[in-house]
Amino acid sequence: MRIAVDAMGSDYAPKEIVLGAVAAAKEYQCDIILVGDQEQILPVLDTYSNWRELGISVQQASEVIEMHEHPGVSVRKKKDASVVVATRLVKEGICDAVVSAGSTGAAVAAALFGLGRIKGIERPAIATHIPNLTGTTIMLDSGANVDSKPKNLVQSAIMGSIYAEYVLGMNRPRVGLLNIGEEDSKGNEQVLTTFPLLKQLKTIHFIGNVEGRDTFNGTVDIVVCDGFVGNVVLKTGEGLVSFLTTLIKNTIKNSGWLAKLAAFLLLPSIKKLKKKLDYDEYGGAPLLGVNGGFIICHGSSKAKAIKNAIRVACEFSEQKVVEHISENIVKEGVGANE
Amino acid sequence: MRIAVDAMGSDYAPKEIVLGAVAAAKEYQCDIILVGDQEQILPVLDTYSNWRELGISVQQASEVIEMHEHPGVSVRKKKDASVVVATRLVKEGICDAVVSAGSTGAAVAAALFGLGRIKGIERPAIATHIPNLTGTTIMLDSGANVDSKPKNLVQSAIMGSIYAEYVLGMNRPRVGLLNIGEEDSKGNEQVLTTFPLLKQLKTIHFIGNVEGRDTFNGTVDIVVCDGFVGNVVLKTGEGLVSFLTTLIKNTIKNSGWLAKLAAFLLLPSIKKLKKKLDYDEYGGAPLLGVNGGFIICHGSSKAKAIKNAIRVACEFSEQKVVEHISENIVKEGVGANE
C-alpha cells in the first residue's frame, strides 16, 4: 500500500503531519508520499536520518487551500494545491488512498473532481466516528452534503455498513435512522420517505429509527442522517464538550484549596477519561462514495491522529471498500439511475 | 394571574406537580388551578392545611394522555384529559396560561386545538432554554414542527425575540440562524432562503449564521432552527451529557481510593456545577405562537421546575407576550397570508 498524505493546510502542518507519517511508516506495512512544500517538509523529515528507508518520499506541491477559501473554486484554480496533487497521485494509480487534514470542503471537492464517484453513487458522505460507552458509533453523512435526498441516505446506509464491516471488523453492524422519536411514524418528510427504503435493503442490518442519545449508548453502530443535520449535531457536540470542560475548570478555580487538591488527585483518572473520548484513535473520517480511499482528518489533528488515519487508509484500500460498495449498490438496485 | 396546571401525565405526577404548585402559590402573586384526578391530587394537597388560602383549587379531569399515545388523535378523543381541560380553562378566560409536563406532542396538539394560533402565525414553535457560559440561550423551534419553512423560521425569530425581551428581560437579544458555517453562503436550501428574510427584519437584532458551538459560548441569545434539527440537537445534547456523566462515574469507580476520595472532596463543586446546568431554573419551554400562554415542562420535572414554570407562565401573561407577537408580525408584514 502507498498512501498520499497532504502535509499542508491544517493547524499543525506540516510538522505534526510529518511526525504522524514517520510513526505510521515505522509501524505499518505501507509507503507514504508526503505532498506539500518541500522546504517546510524536509527540515522536519531530516530530524530522522532514516526516513527514506522507512518508505517515505516527498512530492512537491507549491500551493495550499486555506480554510476560508471556497472549496469548489479553489480546487479548480489551484492545480498545484497539496490536496489536489495528493488526490491526483491516487487517480494516476501511484498511491492507493489520500489522507488530508486540510479544509474539509476542499477535501470533498478535490476527491469529487479528482477521483469521481463510484458508479451508481449520487453523492459521497463523510462517516465520522463518535465515541460511545462500548466503542464507536459512525455517523454519516456528517457534512459532505446538505439537503440529502432519501436515496442519498439509503446509499449512506450501505456505504457505512461496508466500512464498519470491512475496516472496523464489525459483524452485522446495526444501522439506525436518526429521528426525533423511535416510532415508525415519526419524523420529517425526508426520514419518513427513507424509512421504508432502508427496511427493504437486504445487505444491511437496519434496526429502525434512533434518537440522538442512542449515538452514545452503544445500541447502534451506524447512524444515518442528512448532511446538514449530521454536521450541526457534530459541531454542537464539540461545543457542548468544550463548554462543560470550561465550566468544570471555572468551578474548580473558584473553589477552595481542598477542591483544587482533589482535582489534582483526579488527574490520572481524567487522563484515562480523555483517552476514551479521543477521536484521534480513529484518525479521521472516511469520505465514502468516491472512487478511491480518502480519509479526512480534523483540522487540529496531531501526529497520533495522522498515524491512525494512515492505518485506516491502508485498511480501506486492502479491504477493497470501494469495490464492495460498488457491488452492494448494484446488488440492492439503488444506483443513481435505478 | 391564574394559572392552569396539568397535574397528570409526567414521570412524577401528581406529587411533584402539586408540590411545585404549592411552592409557587406561596412565593408568587398568582392563583393556581390544578387539573387532574382529584383522588390523586387531594391527598398530596391535604398535607398542607392551608392550601385553599394559598389560592389553589382543583379542577377534576378524569383522563390522562400517556407519552406513547398519538397526540392529535388522543387530544380529540380524550375530551376530559387533564391537558385538554387545562387548555380549555384558558380558552374560556378562567385562567391566563397553562403549565404542562405531560407528553410534548399532546401539549402542542391541545394548545393548537384549544387555543388556536395567533393571527398571522403559520406554526407555533417550542423555545427551549440551553445553559451557556454567561446565562441561557433560547433555541427554537425545538420540536413543535418538522419541515419548517423559511417563513416559520422568520416568525420564530420574531417570537423568540419578544419572549427573550419581555419575559427574560434581555435588551436587544441577538438572534442567530443555526447553520454549518458562519459565511452567508453556507447551508441548505432552507437556511439559504431564510437568511435574507431575517436580514430584512426591523424588530429583531439579527447577527447572522451561528454554529452549534455558539449555543454554549454566550455569543448568541436566540438560535433559530428547523424543528427537526432543533429536536435532534437537544436530544443529542442530553444524550452526550448523560454519556459523559456515566463515563466519569465509571472512571472513578475503576480508580483507586485516592481518586474516590478526591471525587468525594469535589462533591460541593459538582453541586455548584449542576446548578449551573440546571434546566429547572427556567422551569420549561414556552410554546410560542398559540393564542395564550403555554409552558411545556420536561416529562421528568420535579417540584422546582414546576414552580419556576408557573412563574414564567405568570410573566408571560403579565407581559402580554401574545399581543406583542401579534403586533410585530403585523409590523414586519410577515403574517401567514402576506
XYZ file of C-alpha atoms in Angstrom:
676
model
C 0.000 0.000 0.000
C 1.119 3.522 -0.707
C -0.658 6.450 0.924
C -0.586 10.073 -0.290
C -0.562 12.341 2.754
C -1.486 16.005 2.334
C 1.196 17.608 4.506
C -0.267 21.117 4.394
C -3.370 23.103 5.294
C -4.087 22.030 8.859
C -3.446 23.804 12.166
C -0.205 21.942 12.894
C 1.021 21.408 9.334
C 3.463 20.325 8.237
C 5.186 19.314 11.496
C 2.562 17.071 13.105
C 1.612 15.584 9.742
C 5.211 14.613 9.056
C 5.669 13.168 12.550
C 2.483 11.143 12.117
C 3.649 9.869 8.748
C 7.000 8.756 10.170
C 5.260 6.950 13.034
C 2.922 5.201 10.588
C 5.776 4.197 8.272
C 7.568 2.655 11.237
C 4.546 0.763 12.477
C 2.598 -0.287 9.398
C 3.462 -2.018 6.151
C 2.979 0.972 3.900
C 4.831 3.540 1.854
C 3.988 7.190 2.275
C 4.258 10.130 -0.095
C 4.144 13.426 1.764
C 2.646 16.068 -0.514
C 3.368 19.765 0.000
C 6.032 22.405 0.252
C 9.379 20.570 0.325
C 11.087 23.471 2.021
C 8.808 23.097 5.003
C 8.560 19.315 4.981
C 12.214 18.314 4.587
C 13.570 20.060 7.703
C 11.116 18.055 9.818
C 11.840 14.821 7.975
C 15.579 15.346 8.262
C 15.373 15.038 12.041
C 15.042 11.317 11.181
C 18.200 10.088 9.481
C 16.473 7.004 8.069
C 13.252 8.478 6.685
C 14.000 7.324 3.128
C 14.478 3.724 4.275
C 11.112 3.887 6.031
C 9.445 4.142 2.626
C 8.711 7.846 2.832
C 9.107 10.206 -0.103
C 8.113 13.790 -0.790
C 6.061 15.127 -3.692
C 6.373 18.876 -4.200
C 3.129 20.890 -4.267
C 3.516 24.653 -4.182
C 0.003 25.736 -3.191
C -2.245 25.316 -0.158
C -6.017 25.689 0.079
C -6.804 27.667 3.190
C -9.803 27.001 5.454
C -11.688 30.140 4.381
C -11.387 29.565 0.611
C -14.332 28.399 -1.479
C -13.759 24.640 -1.926
C -15.000 24.193 -5.489
C -13.381 27.317 -6.873
C -10.016 26.840 -5.168
C -9.713 23.159 -6.099
C -10.270 24.078 -9.765
C -7.945 27.070 -9.676
C -5.088 25.820 -7.515
C -3.966 22.860 -9.568
C -0.778 22.584 -7.526
C -2.506 22.606 -4.138
C -1.292 19.823 -1.837
C -4.721 18.165 -1.543
C -5.230 18.305 -5.325
C -1.810 16.809 -6.040
C -2.303 14.089 -3.388
C -5.612 13.152 -4.977
C -4.018 13.056 -8.426
C -1.489 10.504 -7.134
C -4.391 8.154 -6.394
C -6.138 8.900 -9.666
C -2.919 8.037 -11.530
C -2.535 4.767 -9.625
C 0.664 5.849 -7.908
C -0.993 5.820 -4.482
C -3.875 3.814 -3.036
C -5.511 6.408 -0.799
C -5.291 10.001 0.440
C -5.106 11.352 3.986
C -5.806 15.082 4.445
C -6.281 17.320 7.485
C -6.846 20.455 5.447
C -10.185 22.136 4.744
C -12.959 19.519 4.714
C -14.784 21.282 1.904
C -11.630 21.339 -0.219
C -11.023 17.655 0.506
C -14.525 16.726 -0.642
C -14.183 18.891 -3.749
C -10.724 17.515 -4.578
C -11.965 13.948 -4.183
C -15.040 14.572 -6.316
C -13.129 16.296 -9.110
C -10.036 14.130 -8.892
C -11.448 10.651 -8.269
C -15.091 10.950 -9.227
C -17.917 8.992 -7.668
C -18.313 5.230 -7.539
C -20.683 4.198 -10.329
C -24.264 4.476 -9.073
C -23.421 6.712 -6.084
C -25.174 10.070 -6.287
C -23.306 11.827 -3.513
C -20.425 10.872 -1.254
C -20.815 11.015 2.528
C -18.427 11.696 5.402
C -18.534 8.977 8.060
C -17.463 10.379 11.439
C -16.510 8.330 14.490
C -18.272 9.262 17.717
C -17.180 7.627 20.986
C -19.843 5.648 22.829
C -19.993 3.616 26.047
C -18.805 0.437 24.355
C -16.682 1.665 21.440
C -17.550 3.849 18.494
C -20.616 4.931 16.546
C -20.312 6.010 12.917
C -22.427 8.985 11.891
C -22.936 9.697 8.204
C -23.378 11.966 6.387
C -21.701 14.433 8.694
C -21.263 17.222 6.213
C -20.263 16.271 2.676
C -23.723 17.389 1.528
C -26.684 19.444 2.548
C -30.265 18.615 1.543
C -29.613 14.877 1.316
C -32.315 13.022 -0.594
C -33.769 9.713 0.664
C -31.701 7.889 -1.954
C -28.552 9.512 -0.552
C -29.444 8.276 2.927
C -30.043 4.772 1.565
C -26.667 4.778 -0.154
C -25.065 6.117 3.037
C -26.531 3.193 4.984
C -24.953 0.735 2.555
C -21.603 2.518 2.440
C -21.428 2.910 6.218
C -22.200 -0.773 6.716
C -19.404 -1.833 4.407
C -16.914 0.484 6.091
C -17.903 -0.769 9.554
C -17.723 -4.395 8.461
C -14.503 -4.391 6.441
C -12.434 -1.685 8.155
C -13.730 -1.777 11.730
C -14.381 -5.515 11.739
C -17.952 -5.205 12.973
C -20.235 -8.169 12.457
C -23.650 -7.185 11.028
C -23.323 -3.550 12.125
C -26.642 -2.114 13.333
C -27.879 0.768 11.172
C -30.269 3.352 12.639
C -32.026 6.308 11.015
C -31.581 9.490 13.064
C -35.007 10.762 14.000
C -36.911 12.682 16.688
C -38.614 9.555 18.016
C -38.396 5.795 17.703
C -41.876 5.182 16.274
C -42.030 4.423 12.538
C -44.473 7.288 12.011
C -42.172 9.987 13.430
C -40.095 12.459 11.507
C -39.904 14.924 8.669
C -40.650 14.113 5.046
C -37.044 13.110 4.369
C -36.838 10.423 7.047
C -40.416 9.246 6.563
C -39.618 8.554 2.894
C -36.271 6.992 3.758
C -37.550 4.604 6.443
C -39.343 2.066 4.152
C -36.457 2.212 1.661
C -33.988 1.207 4.378
C -36.324 -1.538 5.532
C -36.217 -3.103 2.060
C -32.428 -3.413 1.938
C -31.056 -6.919 2.154
C -27.335 -6.252 2.707
C -27.636 -4.111 5.848
C -28.926 -4.716 9.367
C -31.475 -1.914 9.783
C -32.777 -1.521 13.331
C -35.199 1.371 12.688
C -35.291 4.935 13.950
C -32.832 6.043 16.597
C -32.642 9.229 18.639
C -29.671 11.478 19.343
C -28.977 9.846 22.712
C -28.535 6.437 21.074
C -25.393 7.738 19.393
C -23.647 7.466 22.762
C -25.161 4.442 24.439
C -23.788 1.758 22.169
C -27.152 0.491 20.892
C -26.457 1.455 17.280
C -23.298 1.195 15.158
C -24.166 3.383 12.189
C -26.353 6.480 12.439
C -27.642 7.626 9.062
C -28.677 11.258 8.681
C -28.876 14.284 6.430
C -25.510 16.027 5.955
C -26.758 19.328 7.360
C -28.229 17.640 10.435
C -25.118 15.485 10.972
C -22.809 18.463 10.734
C -24.888 20.549 13.145
C -25.053 17.630 15.599
C -21.278 17.086 15.484
C -20.431 20.748 15.936
C -22.960 21.142 18.734
C -21.479 18.086 20.431
C -17.968 19.524 20.182
C -19.265 22.827 21.546
C -21.012 21.105 24.423
C -17.906 19.164 25.451
C -15.771 22.300 25.392
C -18.485 24.212 27.326
C -18.587 21.537 30.034
C -14.803 21.438 30.248
C -14.632 25.215 30.713
C -17.424 25.077 33.286
C -15.634 22.377 35.293
C -12.343 24.294 35.169
C -14.030 27.523 36.286
C -15.869 25.766 39.097
C -12.632 24.271 40.460
C -10.804 27.560 40.041
C -13.433 29.313 42.149
C -13.431 26.618 44.824
C -11.200 26.297 47.880
C -7.814 24.562 48.131
C -9.436 21.245 49.030
C -11.278 21.127 45.705
C -8.078 22.112 43.915
C -6.177 19.320 45.636
C -8.963 16.880 44.796
C -8.889 17.908 41.151
C -5.134 17.375 41.143
C -5.553 13.893 42.598
C -8.064 13.108 39.879
C -5.672 13.925 37.033
C -4.769 10.281 36.275
C -8.471 9.375 36.052
C -9.113 12.402 33.835
C -6.339 11.260 31.522
C -7.931 7.802 31.265
C -11.231 9.503 30.539
C -9.747 11.711 27.844
C -8.292 8.681 26.138
C -11.776 7.198 25.933
C -13.067 10.350 24.293
C -10.078 10.612 21.989
C -11.186 10.944 18.396
C -7.518 10.517 17.453
C -7.790 6.772 17.936
C -9.729 6.572 14.691
C -7.592 9.156 12.981
C -10.155 10.590 10.691
C -13.387 10.226 8.818
C -13.534 8.360 5.525
C -15.216 10.066 2.615
C -17.352 7.238 1.303
C -18.645 7.052 -2.260
C -15.706 8.444 -4.191
C -13.587 6.283 -6.417
C -10.718 5.680 -4.013
C -9.756 5.833 -0.361
C -9.939 9.321 1.118
C -9.585 9.903 4.857
C -10.419 13.387 6.116
C -8.811 14.375 9.413
C -9.788 17.139 11.805
C -8.019 20.452 11.097
C -6.372 20.297 14.517
C -5.035 16.758 14.123
C -1.741 15.930 15.739
C 0.741 13.193 14.852
C -1.214 10.413 16.543
C -4.400 11.140 14.585
C -2.468 11.282 11.325
C -0.741 7.984 12.102
C -4.070 6.296 12.768
C -5.651 7.867 9.700
C -2.871 6.368 7.595
C -3.605 2.968 9.139
C -7.294 3.373 8.280
C -6.373 4.447 4.730
C -4.294 1.268 4.309
C -7.068 -0.974 5.607
C -9.600 0.847 3.478
C -7.603 0.011 0.367
C -6.577 -3.505 1.397
C -10.164 -4.401 2.202
C -11.332 -3.075 -1.169
C -14.077 -0.943 0.359
C -14.714 0.854 -2.952
C -15.310 -2.431 -4.762
C -17.643 -3.730 -2.031
C -19.671 -0.515 -2.110
C -19.952 -0.756 -5.875
C -21.097 -4.395 -5.654
C -23.723 -3.801 -2.983
C -25.172 -0.756 -4.721
C -25.751 -2.991 -7.746
C -26.992 -5.892 -5.599
C -29.559 -3.660 -3.883
C -30.582 -1.963 -7.124
C -30.221 1.504 -5.594
C -27.792 3.040 -8.070
C -28.184 6.572 -9.360
C -30.349 5.704 -12.356
C -32.352 2.886 -10.825
C -52.983 35.920 37.274
C -54.458 32.453 37.377
C -52.505 29.504 36.006
C -53.977 26.139 34.963
C -51.506 23.412 35.907
C -51.830 19.978 34.296
C -51.261 17.776 37.343
C -51.048 14.497 35.424
C -49.071 12.754 32.715
C -45.461 13.296 33.778
C -42.983 10.957 35.459
C -43.597 12.324 38.954
C -47.254 13.291 38.625
C -49.203 14.274 40.515
C -46.980 14.556 43.609
C -44.148 16.778 42.312
C -46.580 18.878 40.286
C -48.696 19.562 43.363
C -45.626 20.369 45.480
C -44.409 22.764 42.795
C -47.807 24.438 42.602
C -47.916 24.937 46.376
C -44.409 26.441 46.336
C -45.380 28.793 43.512
C -48.614 29.843 45.216
C -46.634 30.698 48.356
C -43.978 32.675 46.508
C -45.761 34.400 43.634
C -48.859 36.529 43.308
C -50.937 34.015 41.416
C -53.838 31.632 41.783
C -53.444 28.071 40.602
C -55.972 25.548 39.351
C -54.594 22.017 39.495
C -56.212 19.943 36.755
C -56.454 16.166 37.016
C -57.683 13.261 39.067
C -58.918 14.681 42.379
C -58.464 11.377 44.143
C -54.760 11.522 43.438
C -54.278 15.260 43.828
C -56.153 15.918 47.074
C -54.153 13.558 49.305
C -50.985 15.435 48.378
C -52.630 18.850 48.756
C -54.085 17.866 52.116
C -50.608 17.592 53.590
C -50.853 21.416 53.559
C -53.656 22.547 55.857
C -53.845 25.989 54.220
C -53.782 25.122 50.527
C -57.160 26.742 49.869
C -55.995 30.043 51.363
C -52.948 29.961 49.087
C -55.259 30.440 46.115
C -55.118 26.840 44.947
C -58.147 24.964 43.649
C -58.666 21.658 41.876
C -60.479 21.017 38.605
C -61.432 17.401 38.049
C -60.257 15.771 34.801
C -60.724 12.030 34.565
C -58.385 11.171 31.684
C -54.649 11.333 31.042
C -52.809 11.327 27.717
C -49.900 8.946 28.011
C -46.480 9.545 26.411
C -46.925 6.832 23.775
C -50.345 7.994 22.539
C -50.784 9.786 19.211
C -51.040 13.482 20.144
C -53.612 14.624 17.592
C -55.878 11.620 17.943
C -55.809 11.455 21.737
C -56.408 15.194 22.210
C -59.508 14.952 20.001
C -60.759 11.749 21.627
C -59.984 12.329 25.292
C -62.028 15.455 25.904
C -61.592 15.053 29.663
C -57.806 14.664 29.552
C -56.012 16.893 32.071
C -54.068 18.828 29.414
C -57.225 19.353 27.329
C -59.225 20.595 30.314
C -56.385 22.863 31.454
C -56.216 24.405 27.983
C -59.999 24.885 27.961
C -59.715 26.918 31.175
C -57.538 29.405 29.298
C -59.751 29.386 26.238
C -62.756 30.201 28.445
C -60.913 33.051 30.114
C -60.897 31.367 33.533
C -57.107 31.022 33.514
C -54.342 33.061 31.891
C -51.875 30.335 30.967
C -51.220 26.580 31.081
C -48.284 24.661 32.540
C -47.945 21.001 31.499
C -45.240 18.380 31.992
C -47.130 15.676 30.106
C -46.432 14.491 26.560
C -44.960 17.358 24.495
C -46.839 16.268 21.397
C -50.133 16.228 23.296
C -49.386 19.659 24.753
C -48.763 21.121 21.296
C -51.905 19.467 19.917
C -54.037 20.590 22.886
C -52.757 24.158 22.523
C -53.370 24.208 18.770
C -56.878 22.770 19.012
C -57.837 24.547 22.213
C -56.305 27.999 21.801
C -55.584 28.239 18.089
C -52.740 30.203 16.561
C -52.066 33.921 16.883
C -53.406 35.633 13.745
C -50.717 35.526 11.048
C -48.667 32.768 12.697
C -48.398 29.692 10.489
C -46.925 27.314 13.056
C -46.099 27.587 16.728
C -42.564 26.877 17.969
C -41.131 25.493 21.199
C -38.452 27.742 22.683
C -36.058 25.719 24.834
C -33.551 27.138 27.301
C -29.983 25.886 26.947
C -27.400 26.851 29.571
C -24.373 28.767 28.307
C -21.244 30.254 29.879
C -22.971 33.529 30.736
C -26.615 32.561 31.192
C -29.073 30.994 28.803
C -29.555 30.565 25.072
C -33.034 30.067 23.634
C -33.307 27.526 20.820
C -36.438 27.479 18.689
C -38.084 25.594 17.159
C -37.026 22.631 19.223
C -39.697 20.240 18.131
C -43.205 21.641 17.662
C -42.817 21.096 13.902
C -40.794 19.222 11.363
C -40.024 20.565 7.885
C -40.133 24.197 8.982
C -40.441 26.616 6.065
C -38.345 29.806 5.842
C -41.411 31.803 6.876
C -41.718 29.659 10.010
C -38.100 30.397 10.891
C -38.705 34.125 10.349
C -41.732 34.036 12.635
C -39.734 32.035 15.194
C -37.054 34.743 15.195
C -39.677 37.392 15.972
C -41.436 35.297 18.617
C -38.188 34.290 20.310
C -37.023 37.899 20.443
C -40.221 39.040 22.127
C -40.058 36.221 24.684
C -36.407 36.998 25.478
C -37.105 40.700 25.778
C -40.327 40.675 27.782
C -40.007 37.544 29.908
C -36.234 37.193 30.297
C -35.564 40.925 30.322
C -32.903 40.785 27.615
C -32.058 44.020 25.849
C -31.909 43.654 22.035
C -31.436 39.874 22.182
C -29.042 38.618 19.489
C -30.701 36.276 17.007
C -28.601 33.740 15.074
C -29.561 31.294 12.337
C -28.251 27.782 13.079
C -26.027 26.728 10.206
C -22.988 24.603 9.340
C -20.743 27.634 8.894
C -20.742 31.341 9.574
C -20.409 32.545 5.987
C -23.583 33.922 4.380
C -23.250 31.448 1.505
C -23.282 28.326 3.708
C -26.163 25.993 4.342
C -29.033 24.022 2.912
C -31.850 25.493 0.850
C -33.945 26.207 3.937
C -31.382 28.391 5.693
C -30.110 29.997 2.491
C -33.660 31.189 1.768
C -34.217 32.228 5.373
C -31.015 34.267 5.760
C -32.005 37.306 3.612
C -35.509 37.285 5.091
C -34.092 37.564 8.613
C -31.754 40.314 7.478
C -34.728 42.409 6.355
C -36.493 42.336 9.729
C -36.560 45.604 11.634
C -37.770 44.458 15.061
C -35.060 41.893 15.783
C -31.284 42.060 16.223
C -30.084 39.503 13.663
C -26.378 38.681 13.930
C -26.171 36.184 11.031
C -25.358 32.494 10.900
C -24.206 30.719 14.025
C -22.791 27.237 14.543
C -23.708 24.614 17.124
C -20.859 25.581 19.435
C -22.163 29.166 19.687
C -25.187 27.854 21.563
C -22.929 27.378 24.585
C -20.459 30.235 24.453
C -22.832 33.103 25.164
C -22.337 34.892 21.826
C -25.962 34.474 20.746
C -29.221 34.730 22.708
C -31.700 33.157 20.317
C -30.821 30.304 17.970
C -33.376 29.864 15.199
C -33.626 26.464 13.523
C -35.851 23.881 11.895
C -37.931 21.901 14.414
C -36.459 18.561 13.353
C -32.904 19.869 13.625
C -33.588 21.566 16.963
C -35.113 18.454 18.438
C -32.256 16.233 17.263
C -29.708 18.698 18.643
C -31.421 18.873 22.048
C -31.768 15.127 22.389
C -28.194 14.536 21.262
C -27.037 17.124 23.799
C -28.966 15.388 26.593
C -27.501 12.060 25.488
C -23.987 13.460 25.433
C -24.256 14.889 28.950
C -25.567 11.608 30.320
C -22.846 9.692 28.416
C -20.124 11.889 29.904
C -21.605 11.564 33.385
C -21.646 7.775 33.137
C -18.106 7.787 31.779
C -16.844 9.933 34.663
C -18.620 7.740 37.240
C -17.197 4.558 35.694
C -13.698 6.019 35.559
C -13.782 6.970 39.248
C -15.311 3.609 40.192
C -12.428 1.809 38.474
C -9.780 4.041 40.053
C -8.028 3.669 43.391
C -9.146 5.014 46.790
C -7.291 8.288 46.244
C -9.405 9.094 43.212
C -12.523 8.092 45.116
C -11.564 10.373 47.992
C -10.826 13.179 45.554
C -14.209 12.750 43.880
C -15.847 12.906 47.324
C -13.990 16.133 48.111
C -15.229 17.582 44.830
C -18.902 16.991 45.616
C -19.623 20.607 46.677
C -18.081 21.879 43.443
C -20.063 19.335 41.436
C -23.254 20.547 43.113
C -22.429 24.122 42.118
C -21.782 22.914 38.595
C -25.052 21.001 38.433
C -26.923 24.106 39.478
C -25.420 25.932 36.514
C -26.594 23.216 34.167
C -29.993 23.008 35.806
C -32.773 23.374 33.279
C -35.170 23.553 36.235
C -34.223 27.186 36.824
C -36.245 28.114 33.752
C -38.968 25.616 34.507
C -39.988 24.845 30.997
C -40.176 25.850 27.383
C -42.864 28.235 26.172
C -44.881 27.205 23.155
C -44.815 30.426 21.152
C -47.392 31.321 18.526
C -50.562 29.948 20.096
C -53.274 32.214 21.396
C -52.345 32.118 25.074
C -49.538 31.256 27.452
C -48.495 27.619 27.348
C -45.376 26.419 29.151
C -44.232 22.877 28.363
C -42.114 21.200 31.048
C -39.819 18.209 30.742
C -41.565 14.898 31.473
C -39.239 14.322 34.422
C -39.839 17.715 36.028
C -39.786 17.919 39.784
C -41.404 20.490 42.067
C -38.751 23.150 41.499
C -39.143 23.082 37.713
C -42.931 23.274 38.030
C -42.676 26.209 40.434
C -40.419 28.095 38.037
C -42.613 27.220 35.050
C -45.577 28.734 36.890
C -43.533 31.906 37.448
C -42.696 32.031 33.725
C -46.373 31.449 32.855
C -47.353 34.415 35.053
C -44.735 36.689 33.499
C -45.689 35.515 30.045
C -49.266 36.631 30.635
C -48.447 39.807 32.568
C -46.054 40.938 29.870
C -48.670 40.304 27.173
C -46.289 38.254 25.021
C -49.136 37.090 22.763
C -50.156 40.671 21.997
C -46.567 41.749 21.295
C -46.059 38.823 18.918
C -49.257 39.700 17.106
C -48.189 43.358 16.775
C -44.690 42.606 15.475
C -45.897 40.047 12.960
C -48.119 42.807 11.517
C -45.370 45.435 11.810
C -42.927 43.241 9.876
C -45.530 42.198 7.309
C -44.667 38.504 7.698
C -48.118 37.146 8.588
C -49.443 33.926 7.082
C -51.061 35.496 4.038
C -48.544 38.237 3.395
